mmCIF file of C-alpha atoms and ligand atoms in Angstrom:
data_model
loop_
_atom_site.group_PDB
_atom_site.id
_atom_site.type_symbol
_atom_site.label_atom_id
_atom_site.label_comp_id
_atom_site.label_asym_id
_atom_site.label_seq_id
_atom_site.Cartn_x
_atom_site.Cartn_y
_atom_site.Cartn_z
ATOM 1 C CA MET A 1 198.623 7.548 -17.223
ATOM 2 C CA GLU A 2 200.126 5.815 -13.482
ATOM 3 C CA THR A 3 202.017 8.726 -11.683
ATOM 4 C CA VAL A 4 204.457 6.738 -10.045
ATOM 5 C CA GLN A 5 204.624 8.680 -6.375
ATOM 6 C CA THR A 6 208.341 9.073 -4.951
ATOM 7 C CA GLU A 7 208.177 9.482 -1.714
ATOM 8 C CA LYS A 8 210.526 12.433 0.246
ATOM 9 C CA LYS A 9 212.978 10.565 1.962
ATOM 10 C CA LYS A 10 213.123 11.005 6.074
ATOM 11 C CA LYS A 11 216.351 13.757 7.573
ATOM 12 C CA ILE A 12 218.150 12.409 10.674
ATOM 13 C CA LEU A 13 220.432 14.984 12.121
ATOM 14 C CA SER A 14 223.131 13.638 15.287
ATOM 15 C CA CYS A 15 226.024 15.015 16.351
ATOM 16 C CA ILE A 16 229.057 14.171 18.631
ATOM 17 C CA GLN A 17 231.311 16.485 20.456
ATOM 18 C CA PRO A 18 234.852 14.958 19.769
ATOM 19 C CA SER A 19 235.444 15.571 23.961
ATOM 20 C CA GLY A 20 237.777 12.495 24.912
ATOM 21 C CA ILE A 21 237.264 9.417 23.448
ATOM 22 C CA PRO A 22 233.604 8.549 22.732
ATOM 23 C CA THR A 23 231.980 4.875 25.580
ATOM 24 C CA LEU A 24 229.743 2.552 25.185
ATOM 25 C CA GLY A 25 226.680 5.148 26.870
ATOM 26 C CA ASN A 26 228.447 6.862 23.148
ATOM 27 C CA TYR A 27 227.543 3.977 21.061
ATOM 28 C CA LEU A 28 225.327 2.434 22.193
ATOM 29 C CA GLY A 29 222.670 5.565 23.161
ATOM 30 C CA ALA A 30 223.529 7.085 19.682
ATOM 31 C CA LEU A 31 226.174 5.526 16.947
ATOM 32 C CA LYS A 32 225.331 2.036 16.836
ATOM 33 C CA ASN A 33 220.858 3.826 15.839
ATOM 34 C CA TRP A 34 223.256 6.315 13.720
ATOM 35 C CA LYS A 35 224.529 3.300 11.678
ATOM 36 C CA THR A 36 221.161 1.912 11.469
ATOM 37 C CA LEU A 37 219.007 4.878 10.301
ATOM 38 C CA ALA A 38 221.134 6.228 7.969
ATOM 39 C CA ASP A 39 220.587 2.745 6.200
ATOM 40 C CA GLU A 40 217.204 4.661 5.599
ATOM 41 C CA PHE A 41 217.090 8.069 5.967
ATOM 42 C CA ASP A 42 219.253 10.609 4.571
ATOM 43 C CA GLY A 43 221.746 10.915 7.340
ATOM 44 C CA ALA A 44 223.541 14.385 8.350
ATOM 45 C CA PHE A 45 226.225 13.030 10.868
ATOM 46 C CA ALA A 46 229.079 16.009 12.331
ATOM 47 C CA VAL A 47 231.462 16.057 14.888
ATOM 48 C CA ALA A 48 230.404 18.336 16.902
ATOM 49 C CA ASP A 49 233.523 20.813 17.506
ATOM 50 C CA LEU A 50 232.065 24.286 17.819
ATOM 51 C CA HIS A 51 230.139 22.674 20.985
ATOM 52 C CA ALA A 52 233.248 20.977 22.850
ATOM 53 C CA ILE A 53 235.716 24.497 23.004
ATOM 54 C CA THR A 54 232.398 25.226 25.632
ATOM 55 C CA VAL A 55 234.861 23.086 28.185
ATOM 56 C CA ARG A 56 238.465 24.291 28.000
ATOM 57 C CA GLN A 57 239.541 22.294 24.823
ATOM 58 C CA ASP A 58 243.609 21.812 24.966
ATOM 59 C CA PRO A 59 243.912 22.389 21.477
ATOM 60 C CA ALA A 60 246.550 20.098 20.465
ATOM 61 C CA LYS A 61 244.665 16.816 21.357
ATOM 62 C CA LEU A 62 241.466 18.712 20.376
ATOM 63 C CA ARG A 63 242.315 18.348 16.847
ATOM 64 C CA GLN A 64 242.877 15.115 17.776
ATOM 65 C CA GLN A 65 239.818 14.016 18.678
ATOM 66 C CA THR A 66 237.960 15.622 15.616
ATOM 67 C CA SER A 67 239.797 13.505 13.693
ATOM 68 C CA GLU A 68 239.579 10.124 16.037
ATOM 69 C CA VAL A 69 235.851 10.066 16.189
ATOM 70 C CA LEU A 70 235.819 11.451 12.408
ATOM 71 C CA ALA A 71 237.102 8.107 11.467
ATOM 72 C CA LEU A 72 234.769 6.426 15.052
ATOM 73 C CA LEU A 73 231.970 7.771 12.369
ATOM 74 C CA LEU A 74 233.589 6.039 9.300
ATOM 75 C CA ALA A 75 233.970 2.895 11.835
ATOM 76 C CA ILE A 76 230.896 2.416 12.918
ATOM 77 C CA GLY A 77 229.809 1.651 8.342
ATOM 78 C CA LEU A 78 228.210 5.183 8.091
ATOM 79 C CA ASP A 79 228.748 5.452 4.383
ATOM 80 C CA PRO A 80 229.936 9.223 2.912
ATOM 81 C CA GLU A 81 228.502 8.238 -0.612
ATOM 82 C CA LYS A 82 225.408 7.821 1.598
ATOM 83 C CA SER A 83 225.590 10.436 4.335
ATOM 84 C CA VAL A 84 226.604 14.024 4.384
ATOM 85 C CA ILE A 85 229.358 12.638 7.442
ATOM 86 C CA PHE A 86 231.233 16.493 8.863
ATOM 87 C CA VAL A 87 233.120 18.474 11.126
ATOM 88 C CA GLN A 88 231.092 21.249 12.337
ATOM 89 C CA SER A 89 233.601 24.181 12.792
ATOM 90 C CA HIS A 90 233.744 23.709 8.626
ATOM 91 C CA VAL A 91 230.965 25.562 8.405
ATOM 92 C CA PRO A 92 229.993 28.075 9.154
ATOM 93 C CA ALA A 93 226.636 28.287 8.763
ATOM 94 C CA HIS A 94 226.037 27.423 12.515
ATOM 95 C CA ALA A 95 227.715 29.706 14.028
ATOM 96 C CA GLN A 96 225.697 32.316 12.006
ATOM 97 C CA LEU A 97 222.151 30.479 12.227
ATOM 98 C CA ALA A 98 222.997 30.538 16.638
ATOM 99 C CA TRP A 99 223.606 34.135 16.201
ATOM 100 C CA VAL A 100 220.113 34.444 14.956
ATOM 101 C CA LEU A 101 218.294 31.631 16.925
ATOM 102 C CA ASN A 102 219.888 33.329 20.460
ATOM 103 C CA CYS A 103 217.894 36.264 19.525
ATOM 104 C CA TYR A 104 214.647 34.136 19.214
ATOM 105 C CA THR A 105 215.857 32.293 22.385
ATOM 106 C CA GLN A 106 214.295 33.274 26.090
ATOM 107 C CA PHE A 107 216.515 33.689 29.090
ATOM 108 C CA GLY A 108 214.137 31.736 31.248
ATOM 109 C CA GLU A 109 213.261 29.231 28.684
ATOM 110 C CA MET A 110 217.229 28.696 28.484
ATOM 111 C CA ASN A 111 218.156 29.252 32.236
ATOM 112 C CA ARG A 112 216.383 25.448 33.246
ATOM 113 C CA MET A 113 218.212 23.780 30.857
ATOM 114 C CA THR A 114 219.412 21.134 33.090
ATOM 115 C CA GLN A 115 222.659 19.950 31.397
ATOM 116 C CA PHE A 116 223.864 23.156 31.911
ATOM 117 C CA LYS A 117 223.336 23.786 36.255
ATOM 118 C CA ASP A 118 225.113 20.075 36.350
ATOM 119 C CA LYS A 119 228.411 21.357 33.393
ATOM 120 C CA SER A 120 228.267 25.072 35.829
ATOM 121 C CA THR A 121 228.516 23.009 38.424
ATOM 122 C CA SER A 122 231.388 20.512 37.604
ATOM 123 C CA HIS A 123 233.000 23.019 35.342
ATOM 124 C CA ALA A 124 232.538 25.921 38.586
ATOM 125 C CA ASP A 125 235.365 27.916 37.327
ATOM 126 C CA ASN A 126 234.265 28.240 33.694
ATOM 127 C CA VAL A 127 231.184 28.951 33.797
ATOM 128 C CA ASN A 128 231.422 30.595 30.388
ATOM 129 C CA VAL A 129 228.001 31.839 28.033
ATOM 130 C CA GLY A 130 228.499 29.294 25.716
ATOM 131 C CA LEU A 131 228.271 27.546 28.170
ATOM 132 C CA PHE A 132 224.571 28.887 28.599
ATOM 133 C CA SER A 133 223.574 28.833 25.044
ATOM 134 C CA TYR A 134 225.149 26.138 23.771
ATOM 135 C CA PRO A 135 220.991 24.215 23.529
ATOM 136 C CA VAL A 136 220.738 27.171 20.501
ATOM 137 C CA LEU A 137 223.940 26.113 18.308
ATOM 138 C CA MET A 138 222.260 23.100 18.701
ATOM 139 C CA ALA A 139 219.019 23.651 17.336
ATOM 140 C CA ALA A 140 221.043 25.426 14.728
ATOM 141 C CA ASP A 141 222.426 22.024 13.874
ATOM 142 C CA ILE A 142 219.030 20.596 13.640
ATOM 143 C CA LEU A 143 217.337 22.915 12.079
ATOM 144 C CA LEU A 144 219.587 23.870 9.410
ATOM 145 C CA TYR A 145 219.542 20.783 7.743
ATOM 146 C CA GLN A 146 215.512 20.578 7.543
ATOM 147 C CA ALA A 147 215.738 17.112 9.906
ATOM 148 C CA ASP A 148 212.469 14.424 10.947
ATOM 149 C CA LEU A 149 213.973 12.926 13.799
ATOM 150 C CA VAL A 150 217.028 13.680 15.742
ATOM 151 C CA PRO A 151 218.255 9.962 17.223
ATOM 152 C CA VAL A 152 220.533 11.297 20.826
ATOM 153 C CA GLY A 153 220.407 9.997 24.296
ATOM 154 C CA ALA A 154 217.458 9.900 26.908
ATOM 155 C CA ASP A 155 220.818 12.721 28.169
ATOM 156 C CA GLN A 156 219.699 15.325 25.007
ATOM 157 C CA LYS A 157 215.863 14.992 25.082
ATOM 158 C CA GLN A 158 215.827 18.297 26.624
ATOM 159 C CA HIS A 159 217.625 20.159 24.684
ATOM 160 C CA LEU A 160 215.776 18.644 21.652
ATOM 161 C CA GLU A 161 212.457 20.251 23.507
ATOM 162 C CA ILE A 162 213.906 23.269 23.398
ATOM 163 C CA ALA A 163 215.507 23.142 19.187
ATOM 164 C CA ARG A 164 210.925 22.173 18.901
ATOM 165 C CA ASP A 165 210.392 25.387 20.812
ATOM 166 C CA ILE A 166 212.934 27.582 18.828
ATOM 167 C CA ALA A 167 211.739 26.003 15.128
ATOM 168 C CA ASN A 168 207.785 27.020 16.385
ATOM 169 C CA ARG A 169 208.061 30.586 17.988
ATOM 170 C CA PHE A 170 210.164 30.836 13.810
ATOM 171 C CA ASN A 171 207.386 29.443 11.746
ATOM 172 C CA GLY A 172 205.227 31.296 13.626
ATOM 173 C CA ILE A 173 206.726 34.218 13.411
ATOM 174 C CA TYR A 174 207.952 33.905 9.925
ATOM 175 C CA GLY A 175 206.854 30.848 8.174
ATOM 176 C CA ASN A 176 207.044 28.268 8.061
ATOM 177 C CA THR A 177 211.021 27.300 7.907
ATOM 178 C CA PHE A 178 211.564 25.203 10.010
ATOM 179 C CA THR A 179 210.906 21.882 9.888
ATOM 180 C CA VAL A 180 210.025 20.906 14.136
ATOM 181 C CA PRO A 181 211.883 17.639 14.513
ATOM 182 C CA ASP A 182 211.399 15.405 16.538
ATOM 183 C CA PRO A 183 213.558 12.779 18.831
ATOM 184 C CA TYR A 184 214.829 9.237 18.072
ATOM 185 C CA ILE A 185 215.684 7.635 21.336
ATOM 186 C CA GLY A 186 216.016 3.783 21.615
ATOM 187 C CA LYS A 187 214.121 1.758 24.332
ATOM 188 C CA ASN A 188 217.516 1.040 25.260
ATOM 189 C CA GLY A 189 220.630 2.245 25.501
ATOM 190 C CA ALA A 190 219.274 5.991 25.539
ATOM 191 C CA ARG A 191 220.780 6.018 29.444
ATOM 192 C CA VAL A 192 223.919 3.521 30.049
ATOM 193 C CA MET A 193 224.920 4.004 33.366
ATOM 194 C CA SER A 194 228.421 4.170 34.826
ATOM 195 C CA LEU A 195 229.858 0.453 36.189
ATOM 196 C CA GLN A 196 230.326 2.045 38.625
ATOM 197 C CA ASP A 197 227.618 3.808 40.201
ATOM 198 C CA PRO A 198 224.752 3.129 38.041
ATOM 199 C CA SER A 199 222.580 6.108 39.356
ATOM 200 C CA LYS A 200 224.665 8.435 37.264
ATOM 201 C CA LYS A 201 224.787 8.571 33.085
ATOM 202 C CA MET A 202 228.361 6.910 31.709
ATOM 203 C CA SER A 203 230.268 9.772 31.005
ATOM 204 C CA LYS A 204 234.039 9.885 29.120
ATOM 205 C CA SER A 205 235.154 12.642 31.539
ATOM 206 C CA ASP A 206 234.329 10.685 35.008
ATOM 207 C CA PRO A 207 237.636 10.686 36.758
ATOM 208 C CA ASN A 208 237.599 6.687 37.751
ATOM 209 C CA PRO A 209 238.011 5.314 34.321
ATOM 210 C CA LYS A 210 236.121 1.489 35.777
ATOM 211 C CA GLY A 211 233.240 3.589 35.268
ATOM 212 C CA PHE A 212 232.933 3.929 31.716
ATOM 213 C CA VAL A 213 233.865 1.191 28.474
ATOM 214 C CA SER A 214 235.694 3.265 26.058
ATOM 215 C CA VAL A 215 235.191 2.190 22.659
ATOM 216 C CA PHE A 216 238.414 1.508 22.282
ATOM 217 C CA ASP A 217 238.709 -0.163 25.225
ATOM 218 C CA THR A 218 240.868 -4.027 24.356
ATOM 219 C CA PRO A 219 238.756 -7.070 24.844
ATOM 220 C CA GLU A 220 241.381 -7.406 28.431
ATOM 221 C CA VAL A 221 240.352 -3.885 30.035
ATOM 222 C CA ILE A 222 236.426 -4.295 28.393
ATOM 223 C CA MET A 223 236.653 -7.700 30.627
ATOM 224 C CA LYS A 224 237.676 -6.809 34.046
ATOM 225 C CA LYS A 225 235.439 -3.295 33.675
ATOM 226 C CA PHE A 226 232.184 -5.334 33.997
ATOM 227 C CA LYS A 227 233.743 -7.540 36.792
ATOM 228 C CA SER A 228 234.225 -4.175 38.270
ATOM 229 C CA ALA A 229 230.521 -3.602 38.227
ATOM 230 C CA VAL A 230 228.884 -2.555 40.717
ATOM 231 C CA THR A 231 225.854 -4.475 41.947
ATOM 232 C CA ASP A 232 223.816 -5.384 44.341
ATOM 233 C CA SER A 233 223.077 -8.503 47.139
ATOM 234 C CA GLU A 234 220.536 -10.269 46.004
ATOM 235 C CA ALA A 235 222.183 -12.120 43.448
ATOM 236 C CA CYS A 236 218.733 -12.540 40.504
ATOM 237 C CA VAL A 237 218.980 -11.285 37.717
ATOM 238 C CA ARG A 238 215.862 -9.718 37.169
ATOM 239 C CA PHE A 239 215.545 -6.459 35.794
ATOM 240 C CA ALA A 240 213.416 -4.396 38.901
ATOM 241 C CA GLU A 241 213.362 -1.080 40.573
ATOM 242 C CA GLY A 242 216.319 -0.387 43.546
ATOM 243 C CA LYS A 243 218.686 -3.085 41.693
ATOM 244 C CA ASP A 244 220.466 0.148 38.491
ATOM 245 C CA GLY A 245 223.613 -2.481 38.594
ATOM 246 C CA ILE A 246 221.543 -4.904 37.051
ATOM 247 C CA ASN A 247 219.223 -3.315 35.190
ATOM 248 C CA ASN A 248 222.142 -0.822 33.786
ATOM 249 C CA LEU A 249 223.907 -4.583 33.037
ATOM 250 C CA MET A 250 220.749 -5.601 31.700
ATOM 251 C CA GLY A 251 220.106 -3.232 29.485
ATOM 252 C CA ILE A 252 223.357 -2.525 27.747
ATOM 253 C CA TYR A 253 223.429 -6.772 26.892
ATOM 254 C CA SER A 254 219.677 -6.430 25.746
ATOM 255 C CA CYS A 255 221.573 -3.886 22.922
ATOM 256 C CA CYS A 256 223.871 -5.664 22.268
ATOM 257 C CA THR A 257 221.605 -9.569 22.123
ATOM 258 C CA GLY A 258 218.756 -8.444 20.954
ATOM 259 C CA LEU A 259 216.959 -10.256 23.276
ATOM 260 C CA THR A 260 214.318 -8.601 25.381
ATOM 261 C CA MET A 261 214.998 -8.159 29.492
ATOM 262 C CA ASP A 262 212.796 -10.797 30.336
ATOM 263 C CA GLU A 263 214.682 -13.710 28.107
ATOM 264 C CA ILE A 264 217.917 -12.228 29.462
ATOM 265 C CA ALA A 265 216.192 -12.534 32.841
ATOM 266 C CA ASN A 266 215.189 -16.894 32.126
ATOM 267 C CA GLN A 267 219.005 -16.867 30.296
ATOM 268 C CA PHE A 268 220.457 -16.022 33.828
ATOM 269 C CA GLU A 269 218.044 -17.477 36.099
ATOM 270 C CA GLY A 270 219.961 -19.423 38.926
ATOM 271 C CA LYS A 271 223.705 -18.194 37.203
ATOM 272 C CA GLY A 272 225.061 -15.508 39.478
ATOM 273 C CA TYR A 273 226.214 -12.722 38.786
ATOM 274 C CA GLY A 274 229.916 -13.519 38.025
ATOM 275 C CA ASP A 275 229.083 -15.137 35.283
ATOM 276 C CA PHE A 276 226.247 -13.186 34.340
ATOM 277 C CA LYS A 277 229.430 -10.552 34.306
ATOM 278 C CA VAL A 278 231.446 -12.274 31.576
ATOM 279 C CA GLU A 279 228.173 -12.929 28.993
ATOM 280 C CA VAL A 280 227.625 -8.634 29.151
ATOM 281 C CA ALA A 281 231.749 -7.965 28.469
ATOM 282 C CA ASN A 282 231.769 -10.614 25.874
ATOM 283 C CA ALA A 283 228.763 -9.800 24.828
ATOM 284 C CA VAL A 284 230.358 -6.221 24.554
ATOM 285 C CA ILE A 285 233.047 -6.999 22.637
ATOM 286 C CA GLU A 286 232.255 -8.589 20.991
ATOM 287 C CA GLU A 287 229.919 -6.024 19.297
ATOM 288 C CA LEU A 288 232.871 -3.718 19.624
ATOM 289 C CA ARG A 289 235.470 -5.576 17.728
ATOM 290 C CA PRO A 290 234.624 -4.803 14.145
ATOM 291 C CA VAL A 291 234.898 -1.477 14.926
ATOM 292 C CA ARG A 292 237.865 -0.741 16.604
ATOM 293 C CA GLU A 293 239.354 -3.780 13.983
ATOM 294 C CA ARG A 294 237.799 -0.320 10.910
ATOM 295 C CA TYR A 295 238.850 2.298 13.328
ATOM 296 C CA ASN A 296 242.497 1.445 13.833
ATOM 297 C CA GLN A 297 242.267 1.180 9.964
ATOM 298 C CA ILE A 298 241.045 4.246 9.181
ATOM 299 C CA ILE A 299 242.822 6.467 11.903
ATOM 300 C CA THR A 300 246.127 5.582 9.522
ATOM 301 C CA ASP A 301 244.997 7.039 6.359
ATOM 302 C CA LYS A 302 244.746 10.536 7.385
ATOM 303 C CA ALA A 303 244.251 11.284 3.687
ATOM 304 C CA TYR A 304 241.414 9.862 3.828
ATOM 305 C CA LEU A 305 239.696 11.441 6.307
ATOM 306 C CA LYS A 306 240.354 14.802 4.566
ATOM 307 C CA GLU A 307 238.545 14.094 1.736
ATOM 308 C CA VAL A 308 236.048 12.691 3.190
ATOM 309 C CA ALA A 309 235.960 15.386 6.227
ATOM 310 C CA ALA A 310 236.339 18.177 2.884
ATOM 311 C CA LYS A 311 233.598 16.805 0.660
ATOM 312 C CA GLY A 312 231.121 16.503 3.886
ATOM 313 C CA ALA A 313 231.790 20.527 4.831
ATOM 314 C CA ASP A 314 230.761 21.044 0.791
ATOM 315 C CA THR A 315 227.770 19.128 0.450
ATOM 316 C CA ALA A 316 226.696 20.238 3.878
ATOM 317 C CA SER A 317 227.213 23.735 3.297
ATOM 318 C CA ARG A 318 225.515 23.312 0.555
ATOM 319 C CA ILE A 319 221.913 22.309 2.903
ATOM 320 C CA ALA A 320 223.152 24.318 5.508
ATOM 321 C CA GLY A 321 223.714 27.535 2.643
ATOM 322 C CA ARG A 322 220.068 27.441 1.660
ATOM 323 C CA THR A 323 218.566 26.594 5.565
ATOM 324 C CA LEU A 324 220.357 30.338 5.999
ATOM 325 C CA ASN A 325 219.403 32.124 3.351
ATOM 326 C CA LYS A 326 216.086 31.677 3.310
ATOM 327 C CA THR A 327 215.944 32.454 7.835
ATOM 328 C CA MET A 328 217.791 35.460 7.056
ATOM 329 C CA LYS A 329 215.615 36.690 3.931
ATOM 330 C CA LYS A 330 213.085 36.470 6.130
ATOM 331 C CA VAL A 331 214.336 38.170 9.013
ATOM 332 C CA GLY A 332 215.124 40.938 7.074
ATOM 333 C CA PHE A 333 218.440 41.101 6.487
ATOM 334 C CA LEU A 334 219.565 43.382 2.959
ATOM 335 C CA MET A 335 221.051 39.880 1.435
ATOM 336 C CA PRO A 336 224.810 40.735 -0.469
HETATM 337 P P1 LIG B 1 228.027 13.656 23.144
HETATM 338 O O1 LIG B 1 229.094 14.269 22.999
HETATM 339 O O2 LIG B 1 227.507 14.245 24.835
HETATM 340 O O3 LIG B 1 227.356 12.213 22.966
HETATM 341 C C1 LIG B 1 226.844 12.012 21.405
HETATM 342 C C2 LIG B 1 225.455 11.205 22.366
HETATM 343 O O4 LIG B 1 225.711 10.369 23.112
HETATM 344 C C3 LIG B 1 224.572 9.874 23.611
HETATM 345 N N1 LIG B 1 225.652 9.270 25.014
HETATM 346 C C4 LIG B 1 224.306 8.849 25.911
HETATM 347 N N2 LIG B 1 223.327 8.097 25.697
HETATM 348 C C5 LIG B 1 223.101 7.361 26.060
HETATM 349 N N3 LIG B 1 223.731 6.648 27.667
HETATM 350 C C6 LIG B 1 224.771 7.511 27.619
HETATM 351 N N4 LIG B 1 225.656 7.041 28.602
HETATM 352 C C7 LIG B 1 225.340 8.453 26.411
HETATM 353 N N5 LIG B 1 225.984 9.342 26.869
HETATM 354 C C8 LIG B 1 225.744 10.373 25.880
HETATM 355 C C9 LIG B 1 224.046 11.536 23.370
HETATM 356 O O5 LIG B 1 223.594 10.701 23.804
HETATM 357 C C10 LIG B 1 224.232 12.269 21.990
HETATM 358 O O6 LIG B 1 223.439 11.267 21.978
HETATM 359 N N6 LIG B 1 224.752 18.179 22.500
HETATM 360 C C11 LIG B 1 225.606 16.240 21.839
HETATM 361 C C12 LIG B 1 225.370 17.094 20.894
HETATM 362 C C13 LIG B 1 225.985 17.493 19.804
HETATM 363 C C14 LIG B 1 224.064 17.063 19.175
HETATM 364 C C15 LIG B 1 222.976 17.963 18.256
HETATM 365 C C16 LIG B 1 223.032 15.848 18.701
HETATM 366 C C17 LIG B 1 225.788 18.836 19.432
HETATM 367 N N7 LIG B 1 224.768 18.734 18.307
HETATM 368 C C18 LIG B 1 222.459 18.124 17.487
HETATM 369 C C19 LIG B 1 221.820 15.832 18.172
HETATM 370 C C20 LIG B 1 221.371 17.144 17.465
HETATM 371 C C21 LIG B 1 225.744 16.525 23.236
HETATM 372 O O7 LIG B 1 226.464 16.591 23.862
HETATM 373 O O8 LIG B 1 226.148 14.117 22.989
#
């Protein structure tokens, strides 16, 4: 008799911090890929509120932003019937595994993390231990769900590498416990740069609001921000070294339209930057329009959001609990 082979779906996990209104960088570098991959894989997606407190947060704002980011995950089209959508702090296993993994991570390797170096400069008055061990919590997030693939922007690559190192080290000592995750970093959009300083990553914490587009900006604001984007004096739309501003706009346009860099260069041959910027803004406006519209509906339905979070926490706790138990047993804890 012929046997039917059912191939196990690969697992993906990713998280986003509720530390402000997400930007076009978050959307193109991560969220858009989450939606695409969620249709193909078993997905788990979290609002990483535990990570957010490594920088001082206003309590009321943190609560509000956590709900907003949860609503955004639904607005981008993630389906809570298909993917596990949850708030990180609702699943205590994250903090528990992070503690265990802290004891399998070397001070020296953490000391090399560039994000820690950057953030300890920008938050010099609060260089707390959580900020330092942040990548271990991130490793716990990933390893609890036995994720094969982690869709992130390029800025998270180093954190993914350490998650892999921790998983390999633990597996080496105790036998196969964790899936070793691979990063999934999109070709375009992996590093969306500031519109005002294209040598810097687009960031929601940029003190200059013209530098970033928020996913909830109105079409008028988006147009204005792109019109004032920094470019160069060559007046030729082509992807080349030294043309950071134009390269960034081309990357954004490519993500929204699916066109290659060559196709974009052809489309704008003989046209000025003014025309190009307007077309990039229009493409972004159309890309974000359905997200904003769905978001505006979902955010008003508090009961639905609560229900999604509760269901997500329940499923996530079950999955994470299995891995946590297995890990604790291997380490030698007396199980209750
Ligand atoms: P966060 O909240 O800073 O950003 C969420 C996602 O957006 C990506 N991203 C960008 N991509 C392209 N261009 C940009 N300018 C840009 N800015 C941000 C980030 O790479 C990220 O994928 N540590 C993570 C959150 C996290 C996590 C995890 C991620 C916590 N646990 C486990 C993956 C797996 C962070 O701070 O992302």
